[in-house]
C-alpha positions as a printed NumPy array, in Angstrom:
array([[ 99.409,  79.066, 108.589],
       [100.634,  81.715, 109.156],
       [ 98.909,  83.787, 112.643],
       [ 98.635,  87.077, 113.232],
       [100.738,  88.251, 116.867],
       [ 98.934,  90.891, 119.278],
       [101.264,  93.103, 121.59 ],
       [ 98.536,  92.126, 123.94 ],
       [ 95.433,  90.174, 124.453],
       [ 91.668,  91.009, 123.021],
       [ 89.076,  89.924, 124.783],
       [ 87.616,  87.071, 123.898],
       [ 84.321,  84.829, 125.545],
       [ 84.932,  81.379, 126.671],
       [ 84.865,  79.493, 123.497],
       [ 87.615,  82.304, 121.938],
       [ 85.725,  84.495, 119.852],
       [ 86.422,  88.022, 120.297],
       [ 84.008,  90.134, 122.646],
       [ 84.778,  94.307, 121.565],
       [ 82.386,  96.583, 122.183],
       [ 79.682,  98.008, 120.025],
       [ 81.062, 101.654, 118.13 ],
       [ 78.123, 103.223, 117.244],
       [ 78.151, 105.787, 114.603],
       [ 75.014, 107.678, 114.351],
       [ 75.423, 109.145, 110.275],
       [ 73.183, 111.539, 108.231],
       [ 72.775, 111.881, 104.511],
       [ 71.772, 114.457, 102.834],
       [ 69.629, 113.149, 100.229],
       [ 68.574, 116.304,  97.783],
       [ 68.521, 116.199,  94.739],
       [ 72.013, 117.773,  93.466],
       [ 73.853, 116.091,  97.139],
       [ 73.163, 112.678,  97.021],
       [ 71.648, 110.782,  94.574],
       [ 69.665, 107.217,  95.168],
       [ 72.323, 105.093,  93.161],
       [ 74.859, 106.811,  95.104],
       [ 73.084, 106.768,  98.902],
       [ 72.821, 103.173,  98.074],
       [ 76.777, 102.597,  97.656],
       [ 77.132, 104.991, 100.471],
       [ 74.304, 102.166, 103.   ],
       [ 76.016,  99.328, 101.624],
       [ 80.137, 100.727, 102.035],
       [ 79.146, 100.972, 106.039],
       [ 77.53 ,  97.382, 105.751],
       [ 80.503,  95.883, 104.479],
       [ 81.691,  98.012, 107.523],
       [ 79.191,  95.888, 109.766],
       [ 80.018,  93.107, 108.691],
       [ 83.957,  93.095, 109.965],
       [ 84.098,  95.136, 112.131],
       [ 82.658,  96.362, 115.72 ],
       [ 80.772,  99.108, 114.347],
       [ 77.585, 100.526, 113.789],
       [ 76.064, 103.226, 111.348],
       [ 72.686, 104.083, 113.382],
       [ 70.396, 106.641, 111.015],
       [ 70.651, 110.195, 113.556],
       [ 67.338, 111.034, 114.643],
       [ 68.233, 114.292, 116.906],
       [ 72.014, 113.406, 118.27 ],
       [ 74.307, 116.557, 118.25 ],
       [ 77.402, 114.219, 117.322],
       [ 76.567, 112.533, 113.669],
       [ 78.32 , 112.345, 110.702],
       [ 76.837, 114.477, 107.479],
       [ 77.414, 113.077, 104.429],
       [ 76.776, 114.671, 101.49 ],
       [ 78.447, 115.508,  97.868],
       [ 79.436, 118.868,  96.842],
       [ 80.702, 119.626,  94.436],
       [ 84.939, 120.478,  93.595],
       [ 85.184, 119.44 ,  96.945],
       [ 86.587, 116.559,  96.875],
       [ 86.767, 113.121,  98.945],
       [ 87.066, 114.298, 102.593],
       [ 86.446, 113.376, 106.109],
       [ 87.569, 114.438, 108.979],
       [ 89.259, 111.927, 111.221],
       [ 87.166, 111.26 , 114.52 ],
       [ 85.115, 112.699, 117.241],
       [ 85.005, 116.507, 117.165],
       [ 82.469, 116.956, 118.872],
       [ 78.503, 118.121, 117.197],
       [ 78.87 , 117.919, 113.508],
       [ 81.524, 116.551, 111.716],
       [ 81.252, 116.75 , 107.861],
       [ 82.046, 114.145, 105.5  ],
       [ 81.825, 114.858, 101.369],
       [ 81.512, 112.557,  98.821],
       [ 82.253, 115.038,  95.307],
       [ 80.162, 113.41 ,  92.385],
       [ 80.68 , 115.356,  89.76 ],
       [ 80.986, 115.482,  85.968],
       [ 84.907, 116.318,  87.059],
       [ 85.81 , 114.221,  89.757],
       [ 83.989, 111.177,  91.479],
       [ 84.012, 110.088,  95.042],
       [ 82.345, 107.084,  93.991],
       [ 83.513, 104.038,  94.426],
       [ 83.149, 101.252,  96.59 ],
       [ 86.722, 101.343,  98.239],
       [ 87.19 , 104.788,  98.48 ],
       [ 83.363, 105.26 , 101.036],
       [ 84.826, 103.035, 102.843],
       [ 88.205, 104.086, 103.006],
       [ 86.005, 107.456, 103.529],
       [ 83.818, 106.176, 106.703],
       [ 86.477, 104.195, 108.049],
       [ 88.537, 108.227, 108.824],
       [ 84.904, 109.017, 110.222],
       [ 85.604, 106.887, 112.596],
       [ 89.036, 107.902, 114.139],
       [ 91.188, 106.075, 111.383],
       [ 93.575, 107.441, 109.627],
       [ 96.517, 106.299, 107.231],
       [ 99.055, 103.817, 108.164],
       [101.748, 105.67 , 106.694],
       [101.29 , 109.403, 109.244],
       [102.405, 106.459, 111.688],
       [104.364, 108.642, 114.411],
       [106.737, 105.089, 114.398],
       [106.312, 104.644, 110.645],
       [110.231, 104.915, 109.548],
       [111.186, 101.883, 112.132],
       [109.263, 100.282, 108.197],
       [108.725, 101.866, 105.241],
       [111.239, 104.684, 103.641],
       [109.19 , 107.822, 102.35 ],
       [110.973, 108.603,  98.52 ],
       [110.437, 112.568,  98.878],
       [111.917, 113.524,  95.748],
       [109.416, 110.596,  93.73 ],
       [106.693, 113.703,  95.007],
       [105.631, 116.067,  93.035],
       [106.073, 119.064,  94.7  ],
       [103.306, 121.624,  94.793],
       [101.171, 119.204,  94.05 ],
       [ 97.931, 118.664,  97.454],
       [ 99.236, 115.056,  98.038],
       [102.725, 116.315,  98.775],
       [101.847, 116.711, 102.839],
       [ 99.942, 113.303, 103.217],
       [103.302, 111.855, 104.088],
       [104.09 , 114.208, 106.736],
       [104.414, 112.139, 110.473],
       [101.482, 112.796, 112.775],
       [102.605, 113.644, 116.744],
       [101.074, 110.789, 118.872]])
């Protein structure tokens, strides 16, 4: 069986179980007739439960906190989430229209993970040590053209 080699040591308790501090993420879902439907609401909650089961991240409904993720479904806006906490309200959109839909379990998880601060691996500053991006295979003038640029440290 292969083992994962870490370049650092994660905190462990006396039994060798990882001790990770809980990361609390406050959220609000706009549950209006045209913004997020009940079945979509359940999918968002299900995605949060899946993340919570496998990480130290905990999602808690916002009451009056200043910093929170505002999740909605606005037609024509696509799937997006601001990466990380910038203070105040952070937007996340999960479009679910006749033209497009982000309401797939893995897409919802993907956007939630952006909202807690995770970027794509192919944008890492050191990615060229590990992968080669074939720019000649990326269609010019498309909206996804710029997503292969390297983020600065």
